[in-house]
PDB file of C-alpha atoms and ligand atoms in Angstrom:
ATOM      1  CA  UNK J1024     -19.739 -21.051  20.263  1.00 51.00           C
ATOM      2  CA  UNK J1025     -19.887 -17.672  22.038  1.00 54.00           C
ATOM      3  CA  UNK J1026     -16.852 -16.513  24.014  1.00 61.00           C
ATOM      4  CA  UNK J1027     -16.963 -13.401  26.173  1.00 72.00           C
ATOM      5  CA  UNK J1028     -13.762 -12.362  24.388  1.00 80.00           C
ATOM      6  CA  UNK J1029     -15.601 -11.583  21.181  1.00 81.00           C
ATOM      7  CA  UNK J1030     -18.054  -8.812  20.445  1.00 78.00           C
ATOM      8  CA  UNK J1031     -21.233 -10.730  19.592  1.00 73.00           C
ATOM      9  CA  UNK J1032     -23.381  -7.715  18.660  1.00 74.00           C
ATOM     10  CA  UNK J1033     -22.227  -5.521  15.775  1.00 76.00           C
ATOM     11  CA  UNK J1034     -21.468  -1.959  16.908  1.00 77.00           C
ATOM     12  CA  UNK J1035     -23.274   0.965  15.282  1.00 83.00           C
ATOM     13  CA  UNK J1036     -21.611   1.621  11.876  1.00 85.00           C
ATOM     14  CA  UNK J1037     -20.397   5.103  12.854  1.00 86.00           C
ATOM     15  CA  UNK J1038     -19.049   3.898  16.203  1.00 84.00           C
ATOM     16  CA  UNK J1039     -17.196   1.147  14.306  1.00 80.00           C
ATOM     17  CA  UNK J1040     -15.591   3.663  11.914  1.00 86.00           C
ATOM     18  CA  UNK J1041     -14.508   6.094  14.657  1.00 86.00           C
ATOM     19  CA  UNK J1042     -13.182   3.239  16.764  1.00 84.00           C
ATOM     20  CA  UNK J1043     -11.147   1.835  13.887  1.00 84.00           C
ATOM     21  CA  UNK J1044      -9.720   5.282  13.144  1.00 86.00           C
ATOM     22  CA  UNK J1045      -8.485   5.437  16.764  1.00 85.00           C
ATOM     23  CA  UNK J1046      -6.580   2.101  16.604  1.00 84.00           C
ATOM     24  CA  UNK J1047      -2.825   2.032  15.875  1.00 82.00           C
ATOM     25  CA  UNK J1048      -3.652   0.723  12.407  1.00 83.00           C
ATOM     26  CA  UNK J1049      -6.219   3.464  11.738  1.00 88.00           C
ATOM     27  CA  UNK J1050      -3.950   6.265  12.922  1.00 89.00           C
ATOM     28  CA  UNK J1051      -0.993   4.909  10.991  1.00 89.00           C
ATOM     29  CA  UNK J1052      -2.585   4.376   7.559  1.00 91.00           C
ATOM     30  CA  UNK J1053      -4.786   7.495   7.738  1.00 95.00           C
ATOM     31  CA  UNK J1054      -1.663   9.539   8.617  1.00 95.00           C
ATOM     32  CA  UNK J1055       0.154   8.066   5.637  1.00 96.00           C
ATOM     33  CA  UNK J1056      -2.791   8.848   3.370  1.00 97.00           C
ATOM     34  CA  UNK J1057      -2.796  12.454   4.582  1.00 98.00           C
ATOM     35  CA  UNK J1058       0.947  12.783   3.901  1.00 98.00           C
ATOM     36  CA  UNK J1059       0.512  11.281   0.434  1.00 98.00           C
ATOM     37  CA  UNK J1060      -2.189  13.869  -0.386  1.00 98.00           C
ATOM     38  CA  UNK J1061       0.405  16.691  -0.014  1.00 98.00           C
ATOM     39  CA  UNK J1062      -2.363  19.220   0.653  1.00 98.00           C
ATOM     40  CA  UNK J1063      -1.443  22.892   0.413  1.00 98.00           C
ATOM     41  CA  UNK J1064      -3.222  25.823   2.067  1.00 98.00           C
ATOM     42  CA  UNK J1065      -6.053  27.167  -0.055  1.00 98.00           C
ATOM     43  CA  UNK J1066      -6.762  23.938  -1.899  1.00 98.00           C
ATOM     44  CA  UNK J1067     -10.145  22.264  -2.431  1.00 98.00           C
ATOM     45  CA  UNK J1068     -10.152  18.699  -1.073  1.00 98.00           C
ATOM     46  CA  UNK J1069     -12.843  16.022  -1.430  1.00 98.00           C
ATOM     47  CA  UNK J1070     -13.445  13.152   0.990  1.00 98.00           C
ATOM     48  CA  UNK J1071     -15.537  10.760  -1.119  1.00 98.00           C
ATOM     49  CA  UNK J1072     -17.477   8.269   0.985  1.00 98.00           C
ATOM     50  CA  UNK J1073     -16.687  10.401   4.041  1.00 98.00           C
ATOM     51  CA  UNK J1074     -18.855   8.339   6.426  1.00 97.00           C
ATOM     52  CA  UNK J1075     -19.503  10.151   9.724  1.00 96.00           C
ATOM     53  CA  UNK J1076     -16.766  12.666   8.886  1.00 97.00           C
ATOM     54  CA  UNK J1077     -13.937  11.092  10.888  1.00 96.00           C
ATOM     55  CA  UNK J1078     -11.264  12.615   8.636  1.00 97.00           C
ATOM     56  CA  UNK J1079     -12.811  15.963   7.698  1.00 98.00           C
ATOM     57  CA  UNK J1080     -11.242  17.883  10.611  1.00 97.00           C
ATOM     58  CA  UNK J1081      -7.695  16.898   9.658  1.00 97.00           C
ATOM     59  CA  UNK J1082      -8.327  17.826   6.040  1.00 98.00           C
ATOM     60  CA  UNK J1083      -9.715  21.206   7.174  1.00 98.00           C
ATOM     61  CA  UNK J1084      -6.527  21.853   9.174  1.00 98.00           C
ATOM     62  CA  UNK J1085      -4.428  21.071   6.114  1.00 98.00           C
ATOM     63  CA  UNK J1086      -6.279  23.413   3.710  1.00 98.00           C
ATOM     64  CA  UNK J1087      -6.339  26.197   6.385  1.00 98.00           C
ATOM     65  CA  UNK J1088      -8.921  28.991   6.453  1.00 97.00           C
ATOM     66  CA  UNK J1089      -8.389  29.783   2.759  1.00 98.00           C
ATOM     67  CA  UNK J1090      -9.214  26.295   1.497  1.00 98.00           C
ATOM     68  CA  UNK J1091     -12.301  24.135   1.196  1.00 98.00           C
ATOM     69  CA  UNK J1092     -13.173  20.579   2.227  1.00 98.00           C
ATOM     70  CA  UNK J1093     -16.186  18.754   0.813  1.00 98.00           C
ATOM     71  CA  UNK J1094     -17.345  15.433   2.236  1.00 98.00           C
ATOM     72  CA  UNK J1095     -19.653  13.342   0.045  1.00 98.00           C
ATOM     73  CA  UNK J1096     -21.515  10.193   1.031  1.00 98.00           C
ATOM     74  CA  UNK J1097     -24.552   8.401  -0.390  1.00 98.00           C
ATOM     75  CA  UNK J1098     -25.895   7.578   3.061  1.00 97.00           C
ATOM     76  CA  UNK J1099     -28.066  10.309   4.606  1.00 98.00           C
ATOM     77  CA  UNK J1100     -27.264   9.229   8.183  1.00 97.00           C
ATOM     78  CA  UNK J1101     -23.528   9.560   7.437  1.00 97.00           C
ATOM     79  CA  UNK J1102     -24.047  12.997   5.866  1.00 98.00           C
ATOM     80  CA  UNK J1103     -26.021  14.123   8.942  1.00 97.00           C
ATOM     81  CA  UNK J1104     -23.361  12.832  11.356  1.00 97.00           C
ATOM     82  CA  UNK J1105     -20.516  14.405   9.348  1.00 97.00           C
ATOM     83  CA  UNK J1106     -22.449  17.689   9.087  1.00 98.00           C
ATOM     84  CA  UNK J1107     -23.020  17.799  12.849  1.00 97.00           C
ATOM     85  CA  UNK J1108     -19.390  16.977  13.552  1.00 96.00           C
ATOM     86  CA  UNK J1109     -18.106  19.797  11.358  1.00 97.00           C
ATOM     87  CA  UNK J1110     -20.855  22.350  12.065  1.00 96.00           C
ATOM     88  CA  UNK J1111     -18.299  24.776  13.562  1.00 96.00           C
ATOM     89  CA  UNK J1112     -15.854  24.428  10.681  1.00 96.00           C
ATOM     90  CA  UNK J1113     -16.541  27.141   8.145  1.00 96.00           C
ATOM     91  CA  UNK J1114     -14.403  25.590   5.410  1.00 98.00           C
ATOM     92  CA  UNK J1115     -16.165  22.183   5.518  1.00 98.00           C
ATOM     93  CA  UNK J1116     -19.382  21.226   3.739  1.00 98.00           C
ATOM     94  CA  UNK J1117     -20.979  17.795   3.489  1.00 98.00           C
ATOM     95  CA  UNK J1118     -23.152  16.686   0.580  1.00 98.00           C
ATOM     96  CA  UNK J1119     -25.334  13.716  -0.197  1.00 98.00           C
ATOM     97  CA  UNK J1120     -24.080  12.080  -3.392  1.00 98.00           C
ATOM     98  CA  UNK J1121     -23.047   8.918  -5.151  1.00 98.00           C
ATOM     99  CA  UNK J1122     -19.406   8.417  -6.089  1.00 98.00           C
ATOM    100  CA  UNK J1123     -20.523   7.066  -9.491  1.00 98.00           C
ATOM    101  CA  UNK J1124     -22.257  10.364 -10.299  1.00 98.00           C
ATOM    102  CA  UNK J1125     -20.845  13.111  -8.109  1.00 98.00           C
ATOM    103  CA  UNK J1126     -22.901  16.297  -7.530  1.00 97.00           C
ATOM    104  CA  UNK J1127     -19.785  18.348  -8.337  1.00 98.00           C
ATOM    105  CA  UNK J1128     -18.663  20.289 -11.398  1.00 98.00           C
ATOM    106  CA  UNK J1129     -15.779  19.334 -13.671  1.00 98.00           C
ATOM    107  CA  UNK J1130     -12.205  20.054 -12.508  1.00 97.00           C
ATOM    108  CA  UNK J1131     -13.324  21.743  -9.254  1.00 98.00           C
ATOM    109  CA  UNK J1132     -10.968  19.924  -6.825  1.00 98.00           C
ATOM    110  CA  UNK J1133      -7.208  19.798  -6.232  1.00 98.00           C
ATOM    111  CA  UNK J1134      -7.219  16.678  -4.105  1.00 98.00           C
ATOM    112  CA  UNK J1135      -9.557  13.765  -3.324  1.00 98.00           C
ATOM    113  CA  UNK J1136      -9.429  10.758  -1.077  1.00 98.00           C
ATOM    114  CA  UNK J1137     -11.361   7.511  -0.703  1.00 98.00           C
ATOM    115  CA  UNK J1138     -10.866   5.453   2.432  1.00 98.00           C
ATOM    116  CA  UNK J1139     -12.353   1.921   2.289  1.00 96.00           C
ATOM    117  CA  UNK J1140     -15.090   3.062  -0.099  1.00 98.00           C
ATOM    118  CA  UNK J1141     -14.234   1.491  -3.469  1.00 98.00           C
ATOM    119  CA  UNK J1142     -14.325  -1.950  -1.856  1.00 97.00           C
ATOM    120  CA  UNK J1143     -18.110  -1.466  -1.548  1.00 97.00           C
ATOM    121  CA  UNK J1144     -19.184   0.287  -4.760  1.00 98.00           C
ATOM    122  CA  UNK J1145     -21.033  -1.307  -7.690  1.00 98.00           C
ATOM    123  CA  UNK J1146     -18.607  -0.076 -10.369  1.00 98.00           C
ATOM    124  CA  UNK J1147     -15.131   0.997  -9.175  1.00 97.00           C
ATOM    125  CA  UNK J1148     -13.932   1.924 -12.692  1.00 97.00           C
ATOM    126  CA  UNK J1149     -16.892   4.251 -13.234  1.00 97.00           C
ATOM    127  CA  UNK J1150     -16.149   5.810  -9.828  1.00 98.00           C
ATOM    128  CA  UNK J1151     -12.515   6.355 -10.893  1.00 98.00           C
ATOM    129  CA  UNK J1152     -13.611   8.106 -14.123  1.00 97.00           C
ATOM    130  CA  UNK J1153     -15.902  10.284 -12.034  1.00 98.00           C
ATOM    131  CA  UNK J1154     -13.076  11.192  -9.642  1.00 98.00           C
ATOM    132  CA  UNK J1155     -10.928  12.100 -12.650  1.00 98.00           C
ATOM    133  CA  UNK J1156     -13.709  14.311 -14.007  1.00 98.00           C
ATOM    134  CA  UNK J1157     -13.899  16.424 -10.828  1.00 98.00           C
ATOM    135  CA  UNK J1158     -10.116  16.749 -10.347  1.00 98.00           C
ATOM    136  CA  UNK J1159      -8.162  19.594 -11.880  1.00 97.00           C
ATOM    137  CA  UNK J1160      -5.441  18.720 -14.340  1.00 95.00           C
ATOM    138  CA  UNK J1161      -2.467  17.627 -12.224  1.00 94.00           C
ATOM    139  CA  UNK J1162      -4.807  16.952  -9.274  1.00 97.00           C
ATOM    140  CA  UNK J1163      -4.279  13.975  -7.015  1.00 98.00           C
ATOM    141  CA  UNK J1164      -6.441  11.277  -5.457  1.00 98.00           C
ATOM    142  CA  UNK J1165      -5.209   9.054  -2.639  1.00 98.00           C
ATOM    143  CA  UNK J1166      -7.142   5.834  -2.142  1.00 98.00           C
ATOM    144  CA  UNK J1167      -6.795   3.507   0.857  1.00 97.00           C
ATOM    145  CA  UNK J1168      -8.383   0.133   0.197  1.00 96.00           C
ATOM    146  CA  UNK J1169      -7.735  -3.349   1.623  1.00 95.00           C
ATOM    147  CA  UNK J1170      -7.054  -6.499  -0.359  1.00 97.00           C
ATOM    148  CA  UNK J1171      -9.065  -9.089   1.561  1.00 96.00           C
ATOM    149  CA  UNK J1172      -7.432 -11.850  -0.481  1.00 95.00           C
ATOM    150  CA  UNK J1173      -4.339 -11.230   1.666  1.00 96.00           C
ATOM    151  CA  UNK J1174      -6.189 -11.896   4.937  1.00 96.00           C
ATOM    152  CA  UNK J1175      -4.494 -14.657   6.906  1.00 95.00           C
ATOM    153  CA  UNK J1176      -5.500 -15.846  10.356  1.00 96.00           C
ATOM    154  CA  UNK J1177      -3.200 -18.382  11.987  1.00 96.00           C
ATOM    155  CA  UNK J1178      -4.785 -21.673  13.036  1.00 95.00           C
ATOM    156  CA  UNK J1179      -3.279 -25.185  13.322  1.00 95.00           C
ATOM    157  CA  UNK J1180      -5.829 -26.389  10.759  1.00 95.00           C
ATOM    158  CA  UNK J1181      -4.890 -24.604   7.523  1.00 95.00           C
ATOM    159  CA  UNK J1182      -8.032 -25.815   5.713  1.00 95.00           C
ATOM    160  CA  UNK J1183     -10.192 -24.160   8.350  1.00 95.00           C
ATOM    161  CA  UNK J1184      -8.305 -20.906   8.036  1.00 95.00           C
ATOM    162  CA  UNK J1185      -8.672 -20.988   4.236  1.00 96.00           C
ATOM    163  CA  UNK J1186     -12.423 -21.719   4.492  1.00 96.00           C
ATOM    164  CA  UNK J1187     -12.874 -18.678   6.758  1.00 96.00           C
ATOM    165  CA  UNK J1188     -10.877 -16.294   4.547  1.00 95.00           C
ATOM    166  CA  UNK J1189     -12.576 -17.668   1.406  1.00 96.00           C
ATOM    167  CA  UNK J1190     -15.928 -16.780   2.940  1.00 96.00           C
ATOM    168  CA  UNK J1191     -14.711 -13.211   3.566  1.00 95.00           C
ATOM    169  CA  UNK J1192     -13.505 -12.723  -0.021  1.00 95.00           C
ATOM    170  CA  UNK J1193     -16.485 -14.522  -1.628  1.00 94.00           C
ATOM    171  CA  UNK J1194     -19.360 -13.193   0.417  1.00 93.00           C
ATOM    172  CA  UNK J1195     -18.543 -10.355   2.831  1.00 93.00           C
ATOM    173  CA  UNK J1196     -16.938  -7.632   0.710  1.00 94.00           C
ATOM    174  CA  UNK J1197     -18.236  -6.793  -2.766  1.00 96.00           C
ATOM    175  CA  UNK J1198     -14.839  -5.873  -4.303  1.00 97.00           C
ATOM    176  CA  UNK J1199     -12.680  -7.910  -1.945  1.00 96.00           C
ATOM    177  CA  UNK J1200      -9.471  -7.707  -4.064  1.00 96.00           C
ATOM    178  CA  UNK J1201      -9.758  -3.981  -4.894  1.00 97.00           C
ATOM    179  CA  UNK J1202      -6.578  -2.956  -3.020  1.00 97.00           C
ATOM    180  CA  UNK J1203      -4.349  -5.006  -5.304  1.00 96.00           C
ATOM    181  CA  UNK J1204      -6.372  -4.168  -8.447  1.00 97.00           C
ATOM    182  CA  UNK J1205      -6.542  -0.401  -7.923  1.00 98.00           C
ATOM    183  CA  UNK J1206      -3.248   0.642  -9.577  1.00 98.00           C
ATOM    184  CA  UNK J1207      -4.330  -1.178 -12.772  1.00 98.00           C
ATOM    185  CA  UNK J1208      -7.908   0.141 -12.655  1.00 98.00           C
ATOM    186  CA  UNK J1209      -6.713   3.713 -12.019  1.00 98.00           C
ATOM    187  CA  UNK J1210      -4.364   3.476 -15.014  1.00 97.00           C
ATOM    188  CA  UNK J1211      -7.291   2.168 -17.122  1.00 95.00           C
ATOM    189  CA  UNK J1212      -9.311   5.228 -16.052  1.00 96.00           C
ATOM    190  CA  UNK J1213      -6.530   7.513 -17.361  1.00 96.00           C
ATOM    191  CA  UNK J1214      -4.611   8.308 -14.160  1.00 98.00           C
ATOM    192  CA  UNK J1215      -0.851   8.218 -13.706  1.00 97.00           C
ATOM    193  CA  UNK J1216      -0.057   6.068 -10.651  1.00 98.00           C
ATOM    194  CA  UNK J1217       3.260   7.244  -9.195  1.00 97.00           C
ATOM    195  CA  UNK J1218       3.063   5.518  -5.817  1.00 97.00           C
ATOM    196  CA  UNK J1219       1.612   2.362  -4.269  1.00 98.00           C
ATOM    197  CA  UNK J1220       2.193   1.878  -0.530  1.00 96.00           C
ATOM    198  CA  UNK J1221       1.315  -1.483   1.053  1.00 95.00           C
ATOM    199  CA  UNK J1222       0.438  -1.345   4.757  1.00 93.00           C
ATOM    200  CA  UNK J1223       0.284  -4.712   6.503  1.00 93.00           C
ATOM    201  CA  UNK J1224      -0.742  -4.602  10.157  1.00 90.00           C
ATOM    202  CA  UNK J1225       0.226  -7.639  12.197  1.00 93.00           C
ATOM    203  CA  UNK J1226      -2.652  -8.182  14.605  1.00 92.00           C
ATOM    204  CA  UNK J1227      -1.559 -10.121  17.686  1.00 94.00           C
ATOM    205  CA  UNK J1228      -4.223  -9.061  20.149  1.00 91.00           C
ATOM    206  CA  UNK J1229      -7.386 -11.034  19.461  1.00 93.00           C
ATOM    207  CA  UNK J1230      -9.664  -8.366  20.921  1.00 88.00           C
ATOM    208  CA  UNK J1231      -8.062  -5.621  18.818  1.00 86.00           C
ATOM    209  CA  UNK J1232      -8.452  -7.865  15.757  1.00 89.00           C
ATOM    210  CA  UNK J1233     -12.052  -8.595  16.706  1.00 89.00           C
ATOM    211  CA  UNK J1234     -12.813  -4.852  16.655  1.00 84.00           C
ATOM    212  CA  UNK J1235     -11.738  -4.761  13.011  1.00 85.00           C
ATOM    213  CA  UNK J1236     -12.777  -8.202  11.798  1.00 88.00           C
ATOM    214  CA  UNK J1237     -15.821  -9.107  13.941  1.00 90.00           C
ATOM    215  CA  UNK J1238     -14.409 -12.622  14.292  1.00 93.00           C
ATOM    216  CA  UNK J1239     -17.339 -14.380  15.938  1.00 92.00           C
ATOM    217  CA  UNK J1240     -20.041 -12.668  13.889  1.00 92.00           C
ATOM    218  CA  UNK J1241     -18.205 -13.439  10.644  1.00 94.00           C
ATOM    219  CA  UNK J1242     -17.721 -17.057  11.747  1.00 95.00           C
ATOM    220  CA  UNK J1243     -21.438 -17.389  12.432  1.00 94.00           C
ATOM    221  CA  UNK J1244     -22.245 -16.032   8.980  1.00 95.00           C
ATOM    222  CA  UNK J1245     -19.684 -18.393   7.384  1.00 96.00           C
ATOM    223  CA  UNK J1246     -21.400 -21.264   9.198  1.00 97.00           C
ATOM    224  CA  UNK J1247     -24.843 -20.158   7.992  1.00 97.00           C
ATOM    225  CA  UNK J1248     -23.508 -19.867   4.423  1.00 96.00           C
ATOM    226  CA  UNK J1249     -22.075 -23.417   4.543  1.00 96.00           C
ATOM    227  CA  UNK J1250     -18.365 -22.465   4.454  1.00 96.00           C
ATOM    228  CA  UNK J1251     -17.818 -24.022   7.906  1.00 96.00           C
ATOM    229  CA  UNK J1252     -19.521 -26.868   9.749  1.00 96.00           C
ATOM    230  CA  UNK J1253     -20.791 -26.350  13.302  1.00 96.00           C
ATOM    231  CA  UNK J1254     -17.903 -28.436  14.632  1.00 96.00           C
ATOM    232  CA  UNK J1255     -15.323 -26.539  12.535  1.00 96.00           C
ATOM    233  CA  UNK J1256     -16.713 -23.134  13.576  1.00 96.00           C
ATOM    234  CA  UNK J1257     -16.501 -24.160  17.234  1.00 95.00           C
ATOM    235  CA  UNK J1258     -12.900 -25.426  16.833  1.00 95.00           C
ATOM    236  CA  UNK J1259     -11.972 -22.252  14.927  1.00 95.00           C
ATOM    237  CA  UNK J1260     -13.230 -19.810  17.573  1.00 94.00           C
ATOM    238  CA  UNK J1261     -12.019 -21.905  20.488  1.00 94.00           C
ATOM    239  CA  UNK J1262      -8.451 -21.763  19.201  1.00 94.00           C
ATOM    240  CA  UNK J1263      -8.640 -18.048  18.347  1.00 94.00           C
ATOM    241  CA  UNK J1264      -9.872 -17.302  21.856  1.00 92.00           C
ATOM    242  CA  UNK J1265      -7.142 -19.349  23.551  1.00 92.00           C
ATOM    243  CA  UNK J1266      -4.242 -17.836  21.534  1.00 81.00           C
ATOM    244  CA  UNK J1267      -1.543 -16.967  20.730  1.00 94.00           C
ATOM    245  CA  UNK J1268      -3.292 -15.033  17.978  1.00 95.00           C
ATOM    246  CA  UNK J1269      -1.910 -13.691  14.704  1.00 96.00           C
ATOM    247  CA  UNK J1270      -3.703 -12.233  11.681  1.00 96.00           C
ATOM    248  CA  UNK J1271      -2.609  -9.954   8.840  1.00 95.00           C
ATOM    249  CA  UNK J1272      -4.274  -8.185   5.936  1.00 94.00           C
ATOM    250  CA  UNK J1273      -2.700  -5.763   3.480  1.00 95.00           C
ATOM    251  CA  UNK J1274      -4.137  -2.316   2.821  1.00 94.00           C
ATOM    252  CA  UNK J1275      -2.957  -0.525  -0.283  1.00 97.00           C
ATOM    253  CA  UNK J1276      -2.559   3.235  -0.389  1.00 98.00           C
ATOM    254  CA  UNK J1277      -2.658   4.176  -4.056  1.00 98.00           C
ATOM    255  CA  UNK J1278      -1.665   7.651  -5.235  1.00 98.00           C
ATOM    256  CA  UNK J1279      -3.125   8.557  -8.635  1.00 98.00           C
ATOM    257  CA  UNK J1280      -2.707  11.789 -10.563  1.00 98.00           C
ATOM    258  CA  UNK J1281      -4.897  13.337 -13.182  1.00 95.00           C
ATOM    259  CA  UNK J1282      -2.516  13.934 -16.086  1.00 84.00           C
ATOM    260  CA  UNK J1283      -2.277  17.397 -17.644  1.00 75.00           C
ATOM    261  CA  UNK J1284      -3.721  17.471 -21.179  1.00 62.00           C
ATOM    262  CA  UNK J1285      -0.921  17.274 -23.779  1.00 55.00           C
TER     263      UNK J1285
HETATM  264  C1  SAM Z1763     -16.126   1.774   5.367  1.00 60.96           C
HETATM  265  S1  SAM Z1763     -17.012   3.303   5.301  1.00 60.96           S
HETATM  266  C2  SAM Z1763     -15.625   4.449   5.338  1.00 60.96           C
HETATM  267  C3  SAM Z1763     -16.015   5.832   5.770  1.00 60.96           C
HETATM  268  C4  SAM Z1763     -14.858   6.826   5.863  1.00 60.96           C
HETATM  269  N1  SAM Z1763     -14.197   6.982   4.578  1.00 60.96           N
HETATM  270  C5  SAM Z1763     -13.861   6.433   6.937  1.00 60.96           C
HETATM  271  O1  SAM Z1763     -12.707   6.163   6.600  1.00 60.96           O
HETATM  272  O2  SAM Z1763     -14.243   6.385   8.112  1.00 60.96           O
HETATM  273  C6  SAM Z1763     -17.546   3.412   3.611  1.00 60.96           C
HETATM  274  C7  SAM Z1763     -18.372   4.659   3.318  1.00 60.96           C
HETATM  275  O3  SAM Z1763     -18.576   4.749   1.910  1.00 60.96           O
HETATM  276  C8  SAM Z1763     -19.899   5.153   1.656  1.00 60.96           C
HETATM  277  N2  SAM Z1763     -20.263   4.703   0.298  1.00 60.96           N
HETATM  278  C9  SAM Z1763     -20.380   3.421  -0.138  1.00 60.96           C
HETATM  279  N3  SAM Z1763     -20.762   3.403  -1.431  1.00 60.96           N
HETATM  280  C10 SAM Z1763     -20.865   4.711  -1.818  1.00 60.96           C
HETATM  281  C11 SAM Z1763     -21.233   5.345  -3.040  1.00 60.96           C
HETATM  282  N4  SAM Z1763     -21.579   4.627  -4.108  1.00 60.96           N
HETATM  283  N5  SAM Z1763     -21.218   6.683  -3.092  1.00 60.96           N
HETATM  284  C12 SAM Z1763     -20.895   7.428  -1.985  1.00 60.96           C
HETATM  285  N6  SAM Z1763     -20.573   6.881  -0.789  1.00 60.96           N
HETATM  286  C13 SAM Z1763     -20.548   5.536  -0.706  1.00 60.96           C
HETATM  287  C14 SAM Z1763     -20.702   4.466   2.774  1.00 60.96           C
HETATM  288  O4  SAM Z1763     -21.968   5.078   2.971  1.00 60.96           O
HETATM  289  C15 SAM Z1763     -19.763   4.618   3.957  1.00 60.96           C
HETATM  290  O5  SAM Z1763     -20.002   5.816   4.665  1.00 60.96           O
END
């Protein structure tokens, strides 16, 4: 089933995140998230689930020398990597913490962002309440999360394609539909939601798509979980490798604002 086209061994998690940030898709949606944050010099900005700190430098530029950037992640290795990366940046600090119970005081931040974090957490609504707690009145959070229910991968056998995408939504990502659900969940947590921006990359280069989707590894796991037969998995990958290839998935950028008390 292995083709040399596909990456058979999963890259290190931090390498994966930096690599994705450097793709056209990564640059484009992260740039749009930054614009939507409308950061002003002197502000305090949180990157919640900051990973290895890929985005902390750009946030630090936006707040300038008078502002403050705080990265938070619950994974010690991510906190260490982000801390090392930003060691020279005086305005940036990185803390170990869980987004459900942030180690931050009430109303201490002007802006916050989550980038593909809420798709993984145990309780996204609790996380949203927690984000609201740490934002100042009128503060803003920008969340970039995919809706894996929108994943489509072209294949002549539509049933095969559906079996593969069903495996991804059922078994790979904990909150697979979070992108589409976020505007409703944010409103439930007391935010105003002025803007929802869908971003749908059209992936036509199978190797670029493989860097994001891990096509062969995911197929092998779908086979092991009984979503595909051995024959179907072989037919699936053989066609993807021979092209032409086309896959899409929609990311949602959701802008939510903490409403001033009336
Ligand atoms: C897909 S990575 C994204 C990292 C980074 N935001 C980026 O765009 O490169 C998800 C990150 O969220 C962190 N994370 C997941 N659940 C978390 C939680 N409950 N509290 C804090 N961080 C969490 C993970 O450790 C990981 O670093």
